[in-house]
Structures are given as C-alpha cells and as structure tokens.
PDB file of C-alpha atoms (C1' of nucleotides) in Angstrom:
ATOM      1  CA  MET A   1      91.044  93.659  97.086  1.00  0.00           C
ATOM      2  CA  ASN A   2      90.147  94.651 100.619  1.00  0.00           C
ATOM      3  CA  GLY A   3      90.413  98.155 101.946  1.00  0.00           C
ATOM      4  CA  ILE A   4      89.385 101.640 101.029  1.00  0.00           C
ATOM      5  CA  ALA A   5      87.800 101.902  97.634  1.00  0.00           C
ATOM      6  CA  GLU A   6      85.563 103.909  95.409  1.00  0.00           C
ATOM      7  CA  LYS A   7      81.851 103.648  96.071  1.00  0.00           C
ATOM      8  CA  PRO A   8      79.834 101.502  93.663  1.00  0.00           C
ATOM      9  CA  ASN A   9      77.820 104.504  92.582  1.00  0.00           C
ATOM     10  CA  GLY A  10      80.963 106.170  91.408  1.00  0.00           C
ATOM     11  CA  SER A  11      81.042 108.991  93.898  1.00  0.00           C
ATOM     12  CA  MET A  12      84.474 109.419  95.375  1.00  0.00           C
ATOM     13  CA  LEU A  13      85.120 109.501  99.087  1.00  0.00           C
ATOM     14  CA  ASP A  14      84.822 112.950 100.559  1.00  0.00           C
ATOM     15  CA  GLY A  15      87.255 112.203 103.334  1.00  0.00           C
ATOM     16  CA  ARG A  16      84.622 112.113 106.033  1.00  0.00           C
ATOM     17  CA  GLU A  17      82.831 109.146 104.621  1.00  0.00           C
ATOM     18  CA  LEU A  18      83.877 105.577 105.392  1.00  0.00           C
ATOM     19  CA  PHE A  19      83.751 102.927 102.778  1.00  0.00           C
ATOM     20  CA  VAL A  20      85.450  99.554 102.853  1.00  0.00           C
ATOM     21  CA  GLU A  21      85.075  96.483 100.703  1.00  0.00           C
ATOM     22  CA  LEU A  22      85.453  92.998 102.130  1.00  0.00           C
ATOM     23  CA  SER A  23      85.156  89.687 100.354  1.00  0.00           C
ATOM     24  CA  ILE A  24      82.647  87.008 101.215  1.00  0.00           C
ATOM     25  CA  PRO A  25      83.849  83.601 100.045  1.00  0.00           C
ATOM     26  CA  THR A  26      80.982  81.189  99.397  1.00  0.00           C
ATOM     27  CA  VAL A  27      80.301  77.875  97.714  1.00  0.00           C
ATOM     28  CA  ASP A  28      79.209  79.871  94.666  1.00  0.00           C
ATOM     29  CA  GLY A  29      82.180  82.196  94.455  1.00  0.00           C
ATOM     30  CA  VAL A  30      83.487  85.301  96.132  1.00  0.00           C
ATOM     31  CA  PHE A  31      80.961  88.037  96.768  1.00  0.00           C
ATOM     32  CA  THR A  32      82.044  91.545  97.692  1.00  0.00           C
ATOM     33  CA  ALA A  33      80.397  93.542 100.465  1.00  0.00           C
ATOM     34  CA  GLY A  34      80.720  97.307 100.822  1.00  0.00           C
ATOM     35  CA  TYR A  35      80.323  99.079 104.173  1.00  0.00           C
ATOM     36  CA  SER A  36      79.784 102.715 105.006  1.00  0.00           C
ATOM     37  CA  GLU A  37      79.767 104.281 108.443  1.00  0.00           C
ATOM     38  CA  ALA A  38      76.087 103.418 108.601  1.00  0.00           C
ATOM     39  CA  GLY A  39      76.165  99.767 107.643  1.00  0.00           C
ATOM     40  CA  LEU A  40      76.166  97.423 104.682  1.00  0.00           C
ATOM     41  CA  CYS A  41      75.649  99.486 101.550  1.00  0.00           C
ATOM     42  CA  SER A  42      76.475  97.166  98.661  1.00  0.00           C
ATOM     43  CA  LEU A  43      76.815  93.544  97.696  1.00  0.00           C
ATOM     44  CA  THR A  44      78.120  92.325  94.380  1.00  0.00           C
ATOM     45  CA  PHE A  45      78.054  88.888  92.808  1.00  0.00           C
ATOM     46  CA  PRO A  46      81.285  87.006  92.110  1.00  0.00           C
ATOM     47  CA  GLN A  47      83.072  88.562  89.172  1.00  0.00           C
ATOM     48  CA  ALA A  48      83.773  86.547  86.060  1.00  0.00           C
ATOM     49  CA  MET A  49      87.410  87.345  86.618  1.00  0.00           C
ATOM     50  CA  SER A  50      87.606  86.123  90.208  1.00  0.00           C
ATOM     51  CA  SER A  51      90.512  87.517  92.157  1.00  0.00           C
ATOM     52  CA  ALA A  52      92.951  85.101  93.761  1.00  0.00           C
ATOM     53  CA  ARG A  53      92.121  86.688  97.071  1.00  0.00           C
ATOM     54  CA  SER A  54      89.736  84.509  99.039  1.00  0.00           C
ATOM     55  CA  SER A  55      89.904  85.330 102.712  1.00  0.00           C
ATOM     56  CA  ALA A  56      87.817  87.988 104.390  1.00  0.00           C
ATOM     57  CA  ASP A  57      90.557  89.795 106.227  1.00  0.00           C
ATOM     58  CA  THR A  58      88.930  92.249 108.578  1.00  0.00           C
ATOM     59  CA  SER A  59      92.127  93.449 110.201  1.00  0.00           C
ATOM     60  CA  GLY A  60      92.346  97.172 109.944  1.00  0.00           C
ATOM     61  CA  VAL A  61      88.617  97.886 109.863  1.00  0.00           C
ATOM     62  CA  THR A  62      86.563  99.327 112.682  1.00  0.00           C
ATOM     63  CA  ALA A  63      84.923  97.012 115.205  1.00  0.00           C
ATOM     64  CA  PRO A  64      81.368  97.617 113.993  1.00  0.00           C
ATOM     65  CA  VAL A  65      82.361  96.871 110.419  1.00  0.00           C
ATOM     66  CA  SER A  66      83.937  93.566 111.323  1.00  0.00           C
ATOM     67  CA  GLN A  67      80.829  92.632 113.301  1.00  0.00           C
ATOM     68  CA  TRP A  68      78.589  93.664 110.376  1.00  0.00           C
ATOM     69  CA  HIS A  69      80.743  91.600 108.084  1.00  0.00           C
ATOM     70  CA  ARG A  70      80.307  88.500 110.245  1.00  0.00           C
ATOM     71  CA  LEU A  71      76.539  88.937 110.076  1.00  0.00           C
ATOM     72  CA  ALA A  72      76.544  89.582 106.344  1.00  0.00           C
ATOM     73  CA  THR A  73      78.796  86.614 105.646  1.00  0.00           C
ATOM     74  CA  ALA A  74      76.560  84.274 107.610  1.00  0.00           C
ATOM     75  CA  ALA A  75      73.423  85.675 106.001  1.00  0.00           C
ATOM     76  CA  VAL A  76      74.772  85.255 102.478  1.00  0.00           C
ATOM     77  CA  ALA A  77      75.704  81.653 103.233  1.00  0.00           C
ATOM     78  CA  ARG A  78      72.165  80.995 104.461  1.00  0.00           C
ATOM     79  CA  ALA A  79      70.653  82.725 101.450  1.00  0.00           C
ATOM     80  CA  LEU A  80      72.702  80.628  99.056  1.00  0.00           C
ATOM     81  CA  ALA A  81      71.490  77.538 100.886  1.00  0.00           C
ATOM     82  CA  GLY A  82      67.920  78.675 100.295  1.00  0.00           C
ATOM     83  CA  LYS A  83      67.312  79.152 103.994  1.00  0.00           C
ATOM     84  CA  PRO A  84      66.191  82.197 106.008  1.00  0.00           C
ATOM     85  CA  TRP A  85      68.915  84.005 107.924  1.00  0.00           C
ATOM     86  CA  GLU A  86      68.960  84.997 111.556  1.00  0.00           C
ATOM     87  CA  GLU A  87      70.110  88.572 111.517  1.00  0.00           C
ATOM     88  CA  LEU A  88      71.342  91.240 109.142  1.00  0.00           C
ATOM     89  CA  PRO A  89      73.732  94.102 109.739  1.00  0.00           C
ATOM     90  CA  PRO A  90      72.188  97.564 109.449  1.00  0.00           C
ATOM     91  CA  LEU A  91      71.575  98.429 105.811  1.00  0.00           C
ATOM     92  CA  ASP A  92      72.696 101.793 104.513  1.00  0.00           C
ATOM     93  CA  LEU A  93      70.161 102.712 101.849  1.00  0.00           C
ATOM     94  CA  ALA A  94      70.984 106.397 101.801  1.00  0.00           C
ATOM     95  CA  ASN A  95      71.918 106.189  98.134  1.00  0.00           C
ATOM     96  CA  GLY A  96      68.399 105.465  96.984  1.00  0.00           C
ATOM     97  CA  THR A  97      65.438 107.741  96.367  1.00  0.00           C
ATOM     98  CA  ASP A  98      62.413 107.629  98.656  1.00  0.00           C
ATOM     99  CA  PHE A  99      60.586 105.525  96.117  1.00  0.00           C
ATOM    100  CA  GLN A 100      63.433 103.045  95.797  1.00  0.00           C
ATOM    101  CA  ARG A 101      63.779 102.727  99.557  1.00  0.00           C
ATOM    102  CA  SER A 102      60.080 102.011  99.909  1.00  0.00           C
ATOM    103  CA  VAL A 103      60.408  99.248  97.327  1.00  0.00           C
ATOM    104  CA  TRP A 104      63.547  97.770  98.908  1.00  0.00           C
ATOM    105  CA  LEU A 105      61.882  97.733 102.331  1.00  0.00           C
ATOM    106  CA  ALA A 106      58.902  95.967 100.855  1.00  0.00           C
ATOM    107  CA  LEU A 107      61.204  93.339  99.363  1.00  0.00           C
ATOM    108  CA  CYS A 108      62.711  92.703 102.792  1.00  0.00           C
ATOM    109  CA  ARG A 109      59.285  91.596 103.990  1.00  0.00           C
ATOM    110  CA  ILE A 110      59.002  88.789 101.439  1.00  0.00           C
ATOM    111  CA  ARG A 111      59.776  85.599 103.277  1.00  0.00           C
ATOM    112  CA  CYS A 112      62.134  82.895 102.081  1.00  0.00           C
ATOM    113  CA  GLY A 113      60.445  80.642  99.534  1.00  0.00           C
ATOM    114  CA  GLN A 114      57.692  83.188  98.960  1.00  0.00           C
ATOM    115  CA  THR A 115      57.347  85.409  95.910  1.00  0.00           C
ATOM    116  CA  LEU A 116      55.418  88.478  94.786  1.00  0.00           C
ATOM    117  CA  SER A 117      54.769  89.883  91.321  1.00  0.00           C
ATOM    118  CA  TYR A 118      55.948  93.369  90.369  1.00  0.00           C
ATOM    119  CA  GLY A 119      52.319  94.427  90.516  1.00  0.00           C
ATOM    120  CA  GLN A 120      51.888  93.049  94.021  1.00  0.00           C
ATOM    121  CA  VAL A 121      54.961  94.939  95.213  1.00  0.00           C
ATOM    122  CA  ALA A 122      53.518  98.099  93.682  1.00  0.00           C
ATOM    123  CA  GLU A 123      50.304  97.519  95.630  1.00  0.00           C
ATOM    124  CA  ALA A 124      52.246  96.808  98.797  1.00  0.00           C
ATOM    125  CA  ILE A 125      53.829 100.256  98.707  1.00  0.00           C
ATOM    126  CA  GLY A 126      50.522 101.908  97.924  1.00  0.00           C
ATOM    127  CA  LYS A 127      51.258 102.721  94.298  1.00  0.00           C
ATOM    128  CA  PRO A 128      49.431 100.046  92.336  1.00  0.00           C
ATOM    129  CA  LYS A 129      50.072 101.719  89.012  1.00  0.00           C
ATOM    130  CA  ALA A 130      53.805 102.108  89.506  1.00  0.00           C
ATOM    131  CA  LEU A 131      54.510  98.466  88.790  1.00  0.00           C
ATOM    132  CA  ARG A 132      56.877  99.269  86.003  1.00  0.00           C
ATOM    133  CA  ALA A 133      58.824 101.675  88.148  1.00  0.00           C
ATOM    134  CA  VAL A 134      59.064  98.883  90.724  1.00  0.00           C
ATOM    135  CA  GLY A 135      61.057  96.922  88.174  1.00  0.00           C
ATOM    136  CA  GLY A 136      63.382  99.868  87.875  1.00  0.00           C
ATOM    137  CA  ALA A 137      63.857 100.016  91.637  1.00  0.00           C
ATOM    138  CA  CYS A 138      64.602  96.292  91.739  1.00  0.00           C
ATOM    139  CA  GLY A 139      67.279  96.823  89.133  1.00  0.00           C
ATOM    140  CA  ALA A 140      68.793  99.550  91.294  1.00  0.00           C
ATOM    141  CA  ASN A 141      68.920  97.311  94.382  1.00  0.00           C
ATOM    142  CA  PRO A 142      72.405  97.847  95.864  1.00  0.00           C
ATOM    143  CA  ILE A 143      72.245  94.728  98.045  1.00  0.00           C
ATOM    144  CA  PRO A 144      70.888  91.845  95.959  1.00  0.00           C
ATOM    145  CA  VAL A 145      70.385  88.462  97.667  1.00  0.00           C
ATOM    146  CA  LEU A 146      69.946  90.030 101.133  1.00  0.00           C
ATOM    147  CA  ILE A 147      67.407  92.502  99.809  1.00  0.00           C
ATOM    148  CA  PRO A 148      65.669  89.681  97.979  1.00  0.00           C
ATOM    149  CA  CYS A 149      64.759  91.244  94.649  1.00  0.00           C
ATOM    150  CA  HIS A 150      65.004  87.737  93.194  1.00  0.00           C
ATOM    151  CA  ARG A 151      61.690  86.987  94.913  1.00  0.00           C
ATOM    152  CA  VAL A 152      59.860  89.329  92.578  1.00  0.00           C
ATOM    153  CA  LEU A 153      58.456  87.550  89.533  1.00  0.00           C
ATOM    154  CA  ALA A 154      56.602  88.704  86.451  1.00  0.00           C
ATOM    155  CA  ALA A 155      52.899  87.970  86.170  1.00  0.00           C
ATOM    156  CA  GLY A 156      52.074  84.289  85.778  1.00  0.00           C
ATOM    157  CA  ARG A 157      55.103  83.231  87.829  1.00  0.00           C
ATOM    158  CA  LYS A 158      57.416  83.894  84.928  1.00  0.00           C
ATOM    159  CA  ILE A 159      61.031  84.593  85.704  1.00  0.00           C
ATOM    160  CA  GLY A 160      61.042  88.283  84.805  1.00  0.00           C
ATOM    161  CA  GLY A 161      64.289  90.204  84.579  1.00  0.00           C
ATOM    162  CA  PHE A 162      67.465  90.449  86.567  1.00  0.00           C
ATOM    163  CA  SER A 163      70.177  93.091  86.291  1.00  0.00           C
ATOM    164  CA  SER A 164      73.139  90.829  86.724  1.00  0.00           C
ATOM    165  CA  ASP A 165      73.175  87.361  85.206  1.00  0.00           C
ATOM    166  CA  PRO A 166      69.633  85.894  85.423  1.00  0.00           C
ATOM    167  CA  LYS A 167      71.234  82.581  86.348  1.00  0.00           C
ATOM    168  CA  TRP A 168      71.560  83.951  89.901  1.00  0.00           C
ATOM    169  CA  LYS A 169      67.851  84.669  90.099  1.00  0.00           C
ATOM    170  CA  ARG A 170      67.041  81.150  88.949  1.00  0.00           C
ATOM    171  CA  LEU A 171      69.587  79.643  91.313  1.00  0.00           C
ATOM    172  CA  LEU A 172      68.356  81.514  94.375  1.00  0.00           C
ATOM    173  CA  LEU A 173      64.725  80.712  93.641  1.00  0.00           C
ATOM    174  CA  GLN A 174      65.493  77.071  92.993  1.00  0.00           C
ATOM    175  CA  ARG A 175      67.370  76.775  96.284  1.00  0.00           C
ATOM    176  CA  GLU A 176      64.339  78.267  98.050  1.00  0.00           C
ATOM    177  CA  GLY A 177      62.114  75.702  96.401  1.00  0.00           C
ATOM    178  CA  VAL A 178      60.253  78.174  94.222  1.00  0.00           C
ATOM    179  CA  GLN A 179      58.797  76.731  91.050  1.00  0.00           C
ATOM    180  CA  LEU A 180      58.702  78.904  87.909  1.00  0.00           C
ATOM    181  CA  SER A 181      56.242  78.619  85.051  1.00  0.00           C
ATOM    182  CA  ASP A 182      58.921  78.817  82.379  1.00  0.00           C
TER     183      ASP A 182
ATOM    184  C1'  DT B   1      48.600  77.914  71.759  1.00  0.00           C
ATOM    185  C1'  DA B   2      52.732  80.793  70.933  1.00  0.00           C
ATOM    186  C1'  DA B   3      54.722  84.775  69.536  1.00  0.00           C
ATOM    187  C1'  DG B   4      54.562  89.567  68.344  1.00  0.00           C
ATOM    188  C1'  DT B   5      52.596  94.580  68.674  1.00  0.00           C
ATOM    189  C1'  DG B   6      50.660  98.540  70.997  1.00  0.00           C
ATOM    190  C1'  DC B   7      49.783 101.175  74.838  1.00  0.00           C
ATOM    191  C1'  DG B   8      48.916 102.906  79.742  1.00  0.00           C
ATOM    192  C1'  DT B   9      51.717 104.147  83.579  1.00  0.00           C
ATOM    193  C1'  DC B  10      55.343 106.374  86.402  1.00  0.00           C
ATOM    194  C1'  DG B  11      59.991 106.966  88.592  1.00  0.00           C
ATOM    195  C1'  DT B  12      64.593 107.996  86.877  1.00  0.00           C
ATOM    196  C1'  DT B  13      68.061 110.104  84.082  1.00  0.00           C
TER     197       DT B  13
ATOM    198  C1'  DA C   1      61.859 113.720  76.369  1.00  0.00           C
ATOM    199  C1'  DA C   2      63.218 108.916  76.394  1.00  0.00           C
ATOM    200  C1'  DC C   3      63.628 104.635  78.538  1.00  0.00           C
ATOM    201  C1'  DG C   4      62.653 100.315  81.426  1.00  0.00           C
ATOM    202  C1'  DA C   5      63.678  93.589  85.649  1.00  0.00           C
ATOM    203  C1'  DC C   6      55.561  95.355  83.844  1.00  0.00           C
ATOM    204  C1'  DG C   7      50.893  93.841  82.496  1.00  0.00           C
ATOM    205  C1'  DC C   8      47.070  93.539  79.472  1.00  0.00           C
ATOM    206  C1'  DA C   9      44.482  93.546  75.329  1.00  0.00           C
ATOM    207  C1'  DC C  10      44.671  92.227  70.854  1.00  0.00           C
ATOM    208  C1'  DT C  11      46.534  90.527  66.547  1.00  0.00           C
ATOM    209  C1'  DT C  12      48.671  86.972  63.735  1.00  0.00           C
ATOM    210  C1'  DA C  13      50.409  82.255  62.447  1.00  0.00           C
TER     211       DA C  13
END
DNA sequence: TAAGTGCGTCGTT
DNA sequence: AACGACGCACTTA
C-alpha cells in the first residue's frame, strides 16, 4: 500500500504537494505513516483488515522522507514499549487550526509516564475555560502515539475518550506504567 | 456510593 | 445553530 495516495483529510493532491504513505510494522500490528514535503503529517493505527504487506519499502521516495521514516519507525517502536524516544522527524501540522496546533504542541511536552487532565491542558495553553474544546483538538490529532494525546485523562484520572479504539489508549498508558482510576 | 441530569464554556463544522 | 475525547453541581436510588 506504499506510494502516492490521497491525504487523510480527503483533499486531493494538487500536483505540487508531496504525500506518501509508508507502513510501520510493529509488535502490535502495521501502522501507516503519511509524509508531506514538510515532514510526518499522519499516523494511523493498524487496520482491522490488515494488509498482507508488511515491509516498509522506502525505495522510490526522496532521501528526507526515508530518513524521516527511519526516525518515525524507531519512535513508534519505543512508544509501544512505553519508553521515551530519542528523536522525531519534523511534524507537518499545517492541516490544523491555530488552536489545534497549540494543543498538539502542549501534548508534545507531556513526558512519558506523565499525564494531564483536559483542564490542565487548557490551562497550559492559556485558555482555562476551553477544556472541552481541548477534547475536540485531541480527537483531531493527526499523529496519535507520537503526539501523545493518550496522556490526557479526564478529571479524577479516569480514562476519558479516544477517537480510535480506546483499547489503544489503555494499552499505551499501561505500557508507560500509568495507573487509571477505572 | 453509583448513576443520571443539567448546564457553562468554546472551538469547529 | 448544533455538537463534542470536559467538569461540576445536584438529584435520585
């Protein structure tokens, strides 16, 4: 399934824009990473209907993309092991609104094994009353796992929501040694 | 206690 | 104008 593809947000390529999808095989299934000319722009969890394709074949992509993909692949492996990663490729967050970007950046500052509540994230970006909108921005996170939206819990250390299967949120938190109240 | 209802709040569609 | 990956106060059982 590697190669040129449609962007996750549905917008078609305009011919000037680069977008490639490469697979990231892991112990928990095959993730899919999307790259633009600016960096990593999407990451999706293994699909229920997993494709037979399992190798990350970077032949035919530009040098920066293959380097970014090495970094992303290593980082995802570390994340799934519940450990902090060394380095990330540049993240292309151009899709998001200013508000969403401010939330996603705040999430990137939460360390492995540490969690914040939606309210605390809202405070961190200087909009203490926008806690509900923070949930919306988490749901719009184009790069889950590496932009660790799973480290945002509801008040009282309850699990809170998760756009894709909540089992991933529980799994990631458990691997990081985070204890939930429910 | 546990579970359910109502409402303030605000970014997004 | 309606809808949430929220949080709190306030019923009910």
